[in-house]
mmCIF file of C-alpha atoms in Angstrom:
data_model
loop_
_atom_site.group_PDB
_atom_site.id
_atom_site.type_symbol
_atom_site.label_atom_id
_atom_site.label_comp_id
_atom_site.label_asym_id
_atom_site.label_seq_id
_atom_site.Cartn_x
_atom_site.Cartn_y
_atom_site.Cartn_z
ATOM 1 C CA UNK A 1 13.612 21.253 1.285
ATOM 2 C CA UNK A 2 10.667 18.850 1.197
ATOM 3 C CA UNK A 3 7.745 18.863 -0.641
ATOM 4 C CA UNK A 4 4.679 18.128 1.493
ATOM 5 C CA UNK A 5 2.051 16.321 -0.068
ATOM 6 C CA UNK A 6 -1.484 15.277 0.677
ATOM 7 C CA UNK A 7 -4.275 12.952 -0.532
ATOM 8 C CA UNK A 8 -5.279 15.826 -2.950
ATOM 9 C CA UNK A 9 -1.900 16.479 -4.495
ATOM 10 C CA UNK A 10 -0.770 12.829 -4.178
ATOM 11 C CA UNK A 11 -1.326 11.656 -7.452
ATOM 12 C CA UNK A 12 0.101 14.735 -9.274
ATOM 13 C CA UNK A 13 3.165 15.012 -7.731
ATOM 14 C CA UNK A 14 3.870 11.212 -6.659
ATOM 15 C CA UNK A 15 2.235 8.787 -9.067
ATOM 16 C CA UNK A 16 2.380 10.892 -12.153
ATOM 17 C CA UNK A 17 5.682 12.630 -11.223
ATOM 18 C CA UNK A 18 8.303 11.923 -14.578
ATOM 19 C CA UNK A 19 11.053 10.715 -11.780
ATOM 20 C CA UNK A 20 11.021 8.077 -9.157
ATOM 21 C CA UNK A 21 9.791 10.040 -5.891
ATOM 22 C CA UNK A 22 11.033 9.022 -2.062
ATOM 23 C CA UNK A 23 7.854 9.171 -0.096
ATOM 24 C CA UNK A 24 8.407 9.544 3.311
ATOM 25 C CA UNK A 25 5.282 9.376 5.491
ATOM 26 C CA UNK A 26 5.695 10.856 8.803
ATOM 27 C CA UNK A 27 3.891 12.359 11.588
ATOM 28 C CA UNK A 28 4.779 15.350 13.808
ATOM 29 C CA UNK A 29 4.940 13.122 16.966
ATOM 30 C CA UNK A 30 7.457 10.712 15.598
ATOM 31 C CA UNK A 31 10.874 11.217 17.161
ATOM 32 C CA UNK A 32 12.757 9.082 14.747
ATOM 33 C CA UNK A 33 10.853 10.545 12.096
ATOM 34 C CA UNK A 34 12.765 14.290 13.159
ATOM 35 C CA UNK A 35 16.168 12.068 13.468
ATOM 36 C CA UNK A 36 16.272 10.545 10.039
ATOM 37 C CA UNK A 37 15.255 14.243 8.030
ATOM 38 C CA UNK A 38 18.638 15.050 7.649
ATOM 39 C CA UNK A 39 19.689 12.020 6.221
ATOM 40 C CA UNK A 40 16.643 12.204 3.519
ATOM 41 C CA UNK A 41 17.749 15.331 2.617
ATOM 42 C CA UNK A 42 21.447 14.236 2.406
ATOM 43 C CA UNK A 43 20.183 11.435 -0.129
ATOM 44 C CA UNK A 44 18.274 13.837 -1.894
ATOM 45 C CA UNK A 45 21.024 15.981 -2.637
ATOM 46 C CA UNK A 46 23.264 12.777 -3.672
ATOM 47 C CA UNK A 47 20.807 12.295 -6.303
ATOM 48 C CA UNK A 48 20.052 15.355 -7.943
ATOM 49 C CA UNK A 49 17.395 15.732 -9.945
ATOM 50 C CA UNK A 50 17.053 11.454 -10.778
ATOM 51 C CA UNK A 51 14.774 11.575 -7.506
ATOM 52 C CA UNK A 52 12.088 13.434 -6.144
ATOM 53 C CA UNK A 53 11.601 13.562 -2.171
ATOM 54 C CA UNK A 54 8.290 14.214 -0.892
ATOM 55 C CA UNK A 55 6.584 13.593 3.074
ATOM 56 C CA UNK A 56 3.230 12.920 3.539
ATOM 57 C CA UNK A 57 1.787 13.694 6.945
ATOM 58 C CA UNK A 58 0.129 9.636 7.705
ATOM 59 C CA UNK A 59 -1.772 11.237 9.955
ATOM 60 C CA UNK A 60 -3.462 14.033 8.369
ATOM 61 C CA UNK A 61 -3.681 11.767 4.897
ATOM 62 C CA UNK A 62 -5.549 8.710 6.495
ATOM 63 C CA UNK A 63 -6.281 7.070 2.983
ATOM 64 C CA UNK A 64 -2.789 7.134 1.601
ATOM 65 C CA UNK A 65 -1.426 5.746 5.213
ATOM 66 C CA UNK A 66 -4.479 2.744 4.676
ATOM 67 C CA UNK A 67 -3.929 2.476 0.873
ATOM 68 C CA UNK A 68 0.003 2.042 2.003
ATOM 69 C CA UNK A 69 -0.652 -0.223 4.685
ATOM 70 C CA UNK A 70 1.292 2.161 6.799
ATOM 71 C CA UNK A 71 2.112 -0.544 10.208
ATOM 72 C CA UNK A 72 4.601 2.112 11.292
ATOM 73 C CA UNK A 73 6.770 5.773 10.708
ATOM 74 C CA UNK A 74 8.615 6.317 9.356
ATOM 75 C CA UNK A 75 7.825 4.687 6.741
ATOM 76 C CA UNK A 76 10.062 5.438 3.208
ATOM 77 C CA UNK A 77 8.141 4.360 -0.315
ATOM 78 C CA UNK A 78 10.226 4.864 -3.384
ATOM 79 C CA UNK A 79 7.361 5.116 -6.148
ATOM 80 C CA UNK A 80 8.056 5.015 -10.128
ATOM 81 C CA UNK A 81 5.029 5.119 -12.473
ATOM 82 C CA UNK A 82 2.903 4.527 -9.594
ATOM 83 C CA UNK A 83 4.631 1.340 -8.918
ATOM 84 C CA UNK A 84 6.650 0.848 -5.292
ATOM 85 C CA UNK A 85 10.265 -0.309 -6.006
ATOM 86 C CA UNK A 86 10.797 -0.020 -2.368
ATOM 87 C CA UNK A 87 9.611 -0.375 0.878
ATOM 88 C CA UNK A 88 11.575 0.913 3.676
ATOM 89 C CA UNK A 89 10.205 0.491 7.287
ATOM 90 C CA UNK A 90 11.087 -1.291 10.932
ATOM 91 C CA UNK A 91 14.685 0.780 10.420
ATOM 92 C CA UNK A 92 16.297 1.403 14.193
ATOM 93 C CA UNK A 93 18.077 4.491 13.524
ATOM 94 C CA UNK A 94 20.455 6.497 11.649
ATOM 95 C CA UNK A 95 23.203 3.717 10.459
ATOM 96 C CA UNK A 96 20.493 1.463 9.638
ATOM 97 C CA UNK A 97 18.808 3.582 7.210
ATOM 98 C CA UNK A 98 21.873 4.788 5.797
ATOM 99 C CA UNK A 99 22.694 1.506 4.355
ATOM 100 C CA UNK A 100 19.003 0.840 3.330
ATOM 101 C CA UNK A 101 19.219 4.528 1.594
ATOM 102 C CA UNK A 102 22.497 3.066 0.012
ATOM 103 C CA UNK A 103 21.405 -0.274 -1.225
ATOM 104 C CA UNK A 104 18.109 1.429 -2.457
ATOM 105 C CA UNK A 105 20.473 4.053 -4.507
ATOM 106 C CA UNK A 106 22.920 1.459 -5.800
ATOM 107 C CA UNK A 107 19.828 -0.788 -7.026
ATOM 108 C CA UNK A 108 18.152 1.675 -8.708
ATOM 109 C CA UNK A 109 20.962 3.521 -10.811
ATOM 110 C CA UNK A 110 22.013 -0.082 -11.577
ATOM 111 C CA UNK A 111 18.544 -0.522 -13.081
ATOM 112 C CA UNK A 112 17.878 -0.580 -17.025
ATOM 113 C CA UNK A 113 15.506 3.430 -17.628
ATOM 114 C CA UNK A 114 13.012 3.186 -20.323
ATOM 115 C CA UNK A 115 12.484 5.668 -22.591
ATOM 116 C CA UNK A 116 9.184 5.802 -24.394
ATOM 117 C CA UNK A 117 8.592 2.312 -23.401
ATOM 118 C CA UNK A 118 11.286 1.126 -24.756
ATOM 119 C CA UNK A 119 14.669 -0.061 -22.599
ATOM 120 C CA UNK A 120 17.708 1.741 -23.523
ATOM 121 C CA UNK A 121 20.612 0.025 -25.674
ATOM 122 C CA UNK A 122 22.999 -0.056 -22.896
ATOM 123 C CA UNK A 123 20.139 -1.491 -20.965
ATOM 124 C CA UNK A 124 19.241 -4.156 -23.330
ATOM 125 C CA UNK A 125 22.975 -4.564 -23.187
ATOM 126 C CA UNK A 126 22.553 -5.444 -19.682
ATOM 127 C CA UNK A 127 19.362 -7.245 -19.834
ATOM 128 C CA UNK A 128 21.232 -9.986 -22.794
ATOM 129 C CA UNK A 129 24.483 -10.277 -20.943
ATOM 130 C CA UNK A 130 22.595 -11.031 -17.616
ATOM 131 C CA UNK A 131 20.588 -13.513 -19.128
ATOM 132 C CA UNK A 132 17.187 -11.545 -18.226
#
């Protein structure tokens, strides 16, 4: 299931929300938008609890779709402490956002988490050995 959020319970559940959340914004209209709902779900359940999925209706929620310079739906935002990591749009279908969702998967669990700020040791592991 998704959760549906709006301009009201936006920042709650989305930029205050203690994992990275997939924000898809949508509209009821939007064929592709029906096609690729499986596959978000399918992601979301390959990820457990490490990410939050969300849709936002971009038409009823006119700000967010302007603050998000929305340019076309579906359009997928994955949002961490407020902050987009990434911006998935101009997709043509089913294959193609598979291997978006894929690459956006394998980049994140292959980033360094902070905890209380601070980056973990096997992070700052990674960060010395890449040179970062």
């Amino acid at each position: 299931m998704v959760l549906s959020v709006n301009e009201r319970t936006f920042t709650k559940e989305v930029l205050e929300s203690e994992v990275p959340v997939l924000v898809n914004f949508e509209a009821p209209w939007c064929g592709l938008c029906r096609i690729i709902k499986p596959l978000l779900l399918q992601f979301k359940s390959q990820c457990g609890e490490e990410i939050k999925l969300v849709g936002v209706n971009a038409d009823n929620n006119f700000k967010l779709s302007t603050a998000y310079r929305l340019t076309t739906l579906p359009t997928l935002l994955l949002i961490e402490n407020g902050i987009v990591l990434h911006r998935l749009e101009g997709f043509s279908g089913r294959e193609d956002l598979f291997a978006a969702l894929a690459e956006m998967k394998y980049c994140y669990t292959n980033l360094p988490k902070t905890y209380g700020g601070r980056v973990s040791l096997s992070a700052e592991s990674q960060l010395t050995r890449t040179g970062v």
